[in-house]
PDB file of C-alpha atoms in Angstrom:
ATOM      1  CA  MET K  13      -0.102  -0.044   0.005  1.00 57.00           C
ATOM      2  CA  ALA K  14       1.188   3.409  -0.956  1.00 63.00           C
ATOM      3  CA  THR K  15       2.064   6.007   1.890  1.00 64.00           C
ATOM      4  CA  PRO K  16      -0.106   9.089   2.056  1.00 63.00           C
ATOM      5  CA  THR K  17       1.826  12.108   1.253  1.00 73.00           C
ATOM      6  CA  ILE K  18      -0.788  14.386   3.628  1.00 74.00           C
ATOM      7  CA  ILE K  19      -2.461  13.006   6.401  1.00 68.00           C
ATOM      8  CA  PRO K  20      -6.206  14.909   6.524  1.00 75.00           C
ATOM      9  CA  ASN K  21      -8.751  14.575   9.176  1.00 82.00           C
ATOM     10  CA  TRP K  22     -12.022  16.427   8.619  1.00 84.00           C
ATOM     11  CA  LYS K  23     -14.310  16.531  11.698  1.00 90.00           C
ATOM     12  CA  TYR K  24     -17.207  19.205  12.196  1.00 90.00           C
ATOM     13  CA  GLN K  25     -19.416  20.131  15.652  1.00 93.00           C
ATOM     14  CA  LYS K  26     -23.173  20.469  15.856  1.00 93.00           C
ATOM     15  CA  PRO K  27     -24.504  23.652  17.012  1.00 93.00           C
ATOM     16  CA  SER K  28     -25.946  22.208  20.101  1.00 95.00           C
ATOM     17  CA  LYS K  29     -24.567  22.952  23.907  1.00 96.00           C
ATOM     18  CA  SER K  30     -22.195  20.456  23.806  1.00 96.00           C
ATOM     19  CA  GLY K  31     -20.598  21.116  20.346  1.00 95.00           C
ATOM     20  CA  TYR K  32     -20.101  24.520  21.160  1.00 96.00           C
ATOM     21  CA  ARG K  33     -18.088  23.198  24.455  1.00 96.00           C
ATOM     22  CA  GLY K  34     -16.368  21.278  22.291  1.00 95.00           C
ATOM     23  CA  LEU K  35     -15.614  23.786  19.581  1.00 96.00           C
ATOM     24  CA  LYS K  36     -14.301  26.100  22.548  1.00 95.00           C
ATOM     25  CA  LYS K  37     -12.506  22.759  24.158  1.00 93.00           C
ATOM     26  CA  LEU K  38     -10.679  22.181  20.644  1.00 92.00           C
ATOM     27  CA  LEU K  39      -9.645  25.791  19.924  1.00 92.00           C
ATOM     28  CA  LYS K  40      -8.212  26.584  23.319  1.00 88.00           C
ATOM     29  CA  TYR K  41      -6.415  23.418  22.929  1.00 86.00           C
ATOM     30  CA  VAL K  42      -4.920  24.071  19.542  1.00 86.00           C
ATOM     31  CA  SER K  43      -3.864  27.346  20.590  1.00 84.00           C
ATOM     32  CA  ASN K  44      -1.691  26.324  23.340  1.00 78.00           C
ATOM     33  CA  ARG K  45      -0.241  23.368  21.316  1.00 72.00           C
ATOM     34  CA  GLU K  46       3.672  24.344  20.950  1.00 63.00           C
ATOM     35  CA  SER K  47       4.626  26.377  18.218  1.00 57.00           C
ATOM     36  CA  PRO K  48       6.117  24.921  15.146  1.00 52.00           C
ATOM     37  CA  ASP K  49       9.600  26.083  15.919  1.00 54.00           C
ATOM     38  CA  HIS K  50       9.218  24.910  19.885  1.00 56.00           C
ATOM     39  CA  ARG K  51       9.632  28.545  20.754  1.00 58.00           C
ATOM     40  CA  PRO K  52       7.501  30.042  23.148  1.00 57.00           C
ATOM     41  CA  VAL K  53       4.472  32.355  21.036  1.00 59.00           C
ATOM     42  CA  GLU K  54       1.898  34.686  22.268  1.00 62.00           C
ATOM     43  CA  ILE K  55      -1.448  33.271  21.190  1.00 57.00           C
ATOM     44  CA  ASP K  56      -2.815  35.908  19.112  1.00 57.00           C
ATOM     45  CA  GLU K  57       0.613  35.020  17.079  1.00 67.00           C
ATOM     46  CA  ARG K  58      -0.501  31.635  16.606  1.00 78.00           C
ATOM     47  CA  TRP K  59      -3.234  32.224  14.212  1.00 88.00           C
ATOM     48  CA  THR K  60      -3.761  32.569  10.613  1.00 92.00           C
ATOM     49  CA  ASP K  61      -6.697  34.576  10.121  1.00 94.00           C
ATOM     50  CA  CYS K  62      -8.213  33.646   6.644  1.00 93.00           C
ATOM     51  CA  GLY K  63     -11.616  35.715   7.513  1.00 92.00           C
ATOM     52  CA  LEU K  64     -12.597  34.266  11.043  1.00 93.00           C
ATOM     53  CA  GLY K  65     -10.407  35.623  13.521  1.00 93.00           C
ATOM     54  CA  LYS K  66      -6.870  36.142  15.029  1.00 90.00           C
ATOM     55  CA  GLY K  67      -7.403  34.289  18.273  1.00 89.00           C
ATOM     56  CA  TRP K  68      -9.474  31.392  19.545  1.00 90.00           C
ATOM     57  CA  ARG K  69     -11.860  33.897  21.162  1.00 93.00           C
ATOM     58  CA  ALA K  70     -12.460  35.416  17.626  1.00 94.00           C
ATOM     59  CA  VAL K  71     -12.962  31.927  15.981  1.00 94.00           C
ATOM     60  CA  TYR K  72     -15.237  30.808  18.610  1.00 96.00           C
ATOM     61  CA  GLU K  73     -17.465  34.209  18.419  1.00 96.00           C
ATOM     62  CA  ASN K  74     -17.387  33.907  14.648  1.00 95.00           C
ATOM     63  CA  ALA K  75     -18.195  30.288  14.541  1.00 94.00           C
ATOM     64  CA  GLY K  76     -21.078  31.323  16.846  1.00 94.00           C
ATOM     65  CA  LYS K  77     -22.736  33.821  14.406  1.00 93.00           C
ATOM     66  CA  LEU K  78     -22.069  32.035  11.237  1.00 92.00           C
ATOM     67  CA  ALA K  79     -23.024  28.497  12.831  1.00 91.00           C
ATOM     68  CA  GLY K  80     -26.111  27.005   9.968  1.00 89.00           C
ATOM     69  CA  PRO K  81     -28.592  24.778  11.484  1.00 90.00           C
ATOM     70  CA  TYR K  82     -26.592  21.481  11.411  1.00 91.00           C
ATOM     71  CA  VAL K  83     -23.350  22.436  11.540  1.00 90.00           C
ATOM     72  CA  LEU K  84     -21.333  24.951  13.919  1.00 94.00           C
ATOM     73  CA  ALA K  85     -17.885  24.668  12.670  1.00 93.00           C
ATOM     74  CA  HIS K  86     -15.472  22.137  10.700  1.00 91.00           C
ATOM     75  CA  HIS K  87     -12.254  21.443  12.007  1.00 92.00           C
ATOM     76  CA  LEU K  88      -9.376  19.811   9.773  1.00 90.00           C
ATOM     77  CA  VAL K  89      -5.740  18.419  10.120  1.00 90.00           C
ATOM     78  CA  ILE K  90      -3.542  18.805   7.619  1.00 89.00           C
ATOM     79  CA  ALA K  91      -0.569  16.891   8.517  1.00 86.00           C
ATOM     80  CA  PRO K  92       2.269  16.459   5.018  1.00 87.00           C
ATOM     81  CA  ALA K  93       3.537  13.067   5.949  1.00 83.00           C
ATOM     82  CA  PRO K  94       6.881  13.652   7.987  1.00 82.00           C
ATOM     83  CA  ASP K  95       9.375  11.584   5.707  1.00 81.00           C
ATOM     84  CA  LEU K  96       8.492  14.084   2.856  1.00 83.00           C
ATOM     85  CA  MET K  97       8.956  16.764   4.824  1.00 85.00           C
ATOM     86  CA  ALA K  98      12.551  15.235   5.604  1.00 84.00           C
ATOM     87  CA  LEU K  99      13.046  16.457   1.943  1.00 88.00           C
ATOM     88  CA  VAL K 100      11.995  20.062   2.567  1.00 89.00           C
ATOM     89  CA  PRO K 101      14.715  23.015   3.834  1.00 91.00           C
ATOM     90  CA  ASP K 102      14.027  23.918   7.355  1.00 84.00           C
ATOM     91  CA  GLU K 103      13.529  27.583   6.543  1.00 87.00           C
ATOM     92  CA  LEU K 104      10.291  26.561   3.801  1.00 90.00           C
ATOM     93  CA  LYS K 105       8.446  23.850   5.994  1.00 87.00           C
ATOM     94  CA  HIS K 106       6.186  26.313   7.640  1.00 85.00           C
ATOM     95  CA  ASP K 107       5.287  27.953   4.529  1.00 89.00           C
ATOM     96  CA  LEU K 108       4.649  25.025   2.725  1.00 90.00           C
ATOM     97  CA  VAL K 109       1.976  23.853   5.178  1.00 90.00           C
ATOM     98  CA  ARG K 110       0.304  26.959   5.106  1.00 91.00           C
ATOM     99  CA  GLU K 111       0.476  26.963   1.184  1.00 93.00           C
ATOM    100  CA  VAL K 112      -1.089  23.367   0.961  1.00 91.00           C
ATOM    101  CA  THR K 113      -3.596  24.314   3.992  1.00 92.00           C
ATOM    102  CA  GLU K 114      -5.021  27.184   2.110  1.00 93.00           C
ATOM    103  CA  ARG K 115      -4.949  25.750  -1.145  1.00 92.00           C
ATOM    104  CA  THR K 116      -6.593  22.183  -0.210  1.00 89.00           C
ATOM    105  CA  ILE K 117      -9.530  24.352   1.452  1.00 89.00           C
ATOM    106  CA  GLU K 118      -9.926  26.391  -1.739  1.00 89.00           C
ATOM    107  CA  ALA K 119      -9.783  24.053  -4.222  1.00 88.00           C
ATOM    108  CA  TRP K 120     -11.749  21.427  -2.285  1.00 83.00           C
ATOM    109  CA  ARG K 121     -14.826  24.306  -2.577  1.00 84.00           C
ATOM    110  CA  GLU K 122     -13.572  25.483  -6.183  1.00 88.00           C
ATOM    111  CA  ALA K 123     -14.165  21.764  -7.103  1.00 89.00           C
ATOM    112  CA  ARG K 124     -17.675  21.580  -6.124  1.00 85.00           C
ATOM    113  CA  GLY K 125     -18.555  25.231  -7.198  1.00 88.00           C
ATOM    114  CA  LEU K 126     -18.640  26.866  -3.757  1.00 84.00           C
ATOM    115  CA  ASN K 127     -17.573  30.092  -2.385  1.00 84.00           C
ATOM    116  CA  THR K 128     -14.436  29.659   0.008  1.00 82.00           C
ATOM    117  CA  PRO K 129     -15.677  29.748   3.697  1.00 84.00           C
ATOM    118  CA  GLU K 130     -14.070  32.227   6.130  1.00 90.00           C
ATOM    119  CA  PHE K 131     -11.570  30.078   8.167  1.00 93.00           C
ATOM    120  CA  SER K 132      -8.542  30.665  10.589  1.00 95.00           C
ATOM    121  CA  TYR K 133      -5.705  27.932  11.388  1.00 94.00           C
ATOM    122  CA  VAL K 134      -2.927  27.266  13.808  1.00 91.00           C
ATOM    123  CA  LEU K 135       0.782  25.687  13.210  1.00 87.00           C
ATOM    124  CA  HIS K 136       2.299  23.363  15.177  1.00 79.00           C
ATOM    125  CA  ASP K 137       4.414  20.536  15.211  1.00 70.00           C
ATOM    126  CA  ARG K 138       2.262  17.160  15.934  1.00 60.00           C
ATOM    127  CA  ASP K 139       3.947  14.372  18.101  1.00 55.00           C
ATOM    128  CA  THR K 140       5.312  11.409  16.511  1.00 57.00           C
ATOM    129  CA  ASP K 141       6.870   8.115  17.649  1.00 60.00           C
ATOM    130  CA  ASP K 142      10.545   9.601  16.146  1.00 59.00           C
ATOM    131  CA  ASP K 143      11.346  13.012  17.745  1.00 57.00           C
ATOM    132  CA  SER K 144      14.142  13.555  15.313  1.00 59.00           C
ATOM    133  CA  ARG K 145      11.506  14.201  12.682  1.00 62.00           C
ATOM    134  CA  ASP K 146       9.517  17.226  12.063  1.00 66.00           C
ATOM    135  CA  ALA K 147       5.754  16.408  11.769  1.00 72.00           C
ATOM    136  CA  ASN K 148       4.357  19.897  10.930  1.00 81.00           C
ATOM    137  CA  ALA K 149       0.381  20.000  11.228  1.00 83.00           C
ATOM    138  CA  ALA K 150      -1.938  22.810  10.606  1.00 87.00           C
ATOM    139  CA  HIS K 151      -5.589  22.820  12.440  1.00 88.00           C
ATOM    140  CA  ALA K 152      -8.148  24.676  10.389  1.00 91.00           C
ATOM    141  CA  CYS K 153     -11.410  25.744  11.549  1.00 89.00           C
ATOM    142  CA  LEU K 154     -14.201  26.444   8.975  1.00 89.00           C
ATOM    143  CA  CYS K 155     -17.358  27.927   8.763  1.00 83.00           C
ATOM    144  CA  ARG K 156     -20.428  28.704   6.440  1.00 66.00           C
ATOM    145  CA  TRP K 157     -19.545  25.592   4.767  1.00 57.00           C
ATOM    146  CA  ASN K 158     -22.858  25.321   2.852  1.00 54.00           C
ATOM    147  CA  ASP K 159     -23.586  28.485   1.960  1.00 52.00           C
TER     148      ASP K 159
END
């Protein structure tokens, strides 16, 4: 079996009391994970705002305002394979993950004739069994998925 080059994970939160609680918990969690280059970072610097907000509070509030009847927000993880990322120069890794994240969201919507939704995302290194390999990933929160 071929090894995937990008490992995606796509979920959503329902606009219920438990959905709001789960979204808040998730947004706080991804905000407080370590930074991609293992340095302390201000919470507001962690988020890349593509229309949904620059921090977990703004993302949470905007998700609530933009929620539909069935979906509060979508959560997408884009994680390029660590062995593939090992081939990328260190100074380009974070920009590559940013580019892949934004283009994946835009291309998926465009292929279906839909507008690109408001979204924001956080970059970090995910845990792996091998501490010598970078495992960059992006957690994206998307709203207004079905308009």
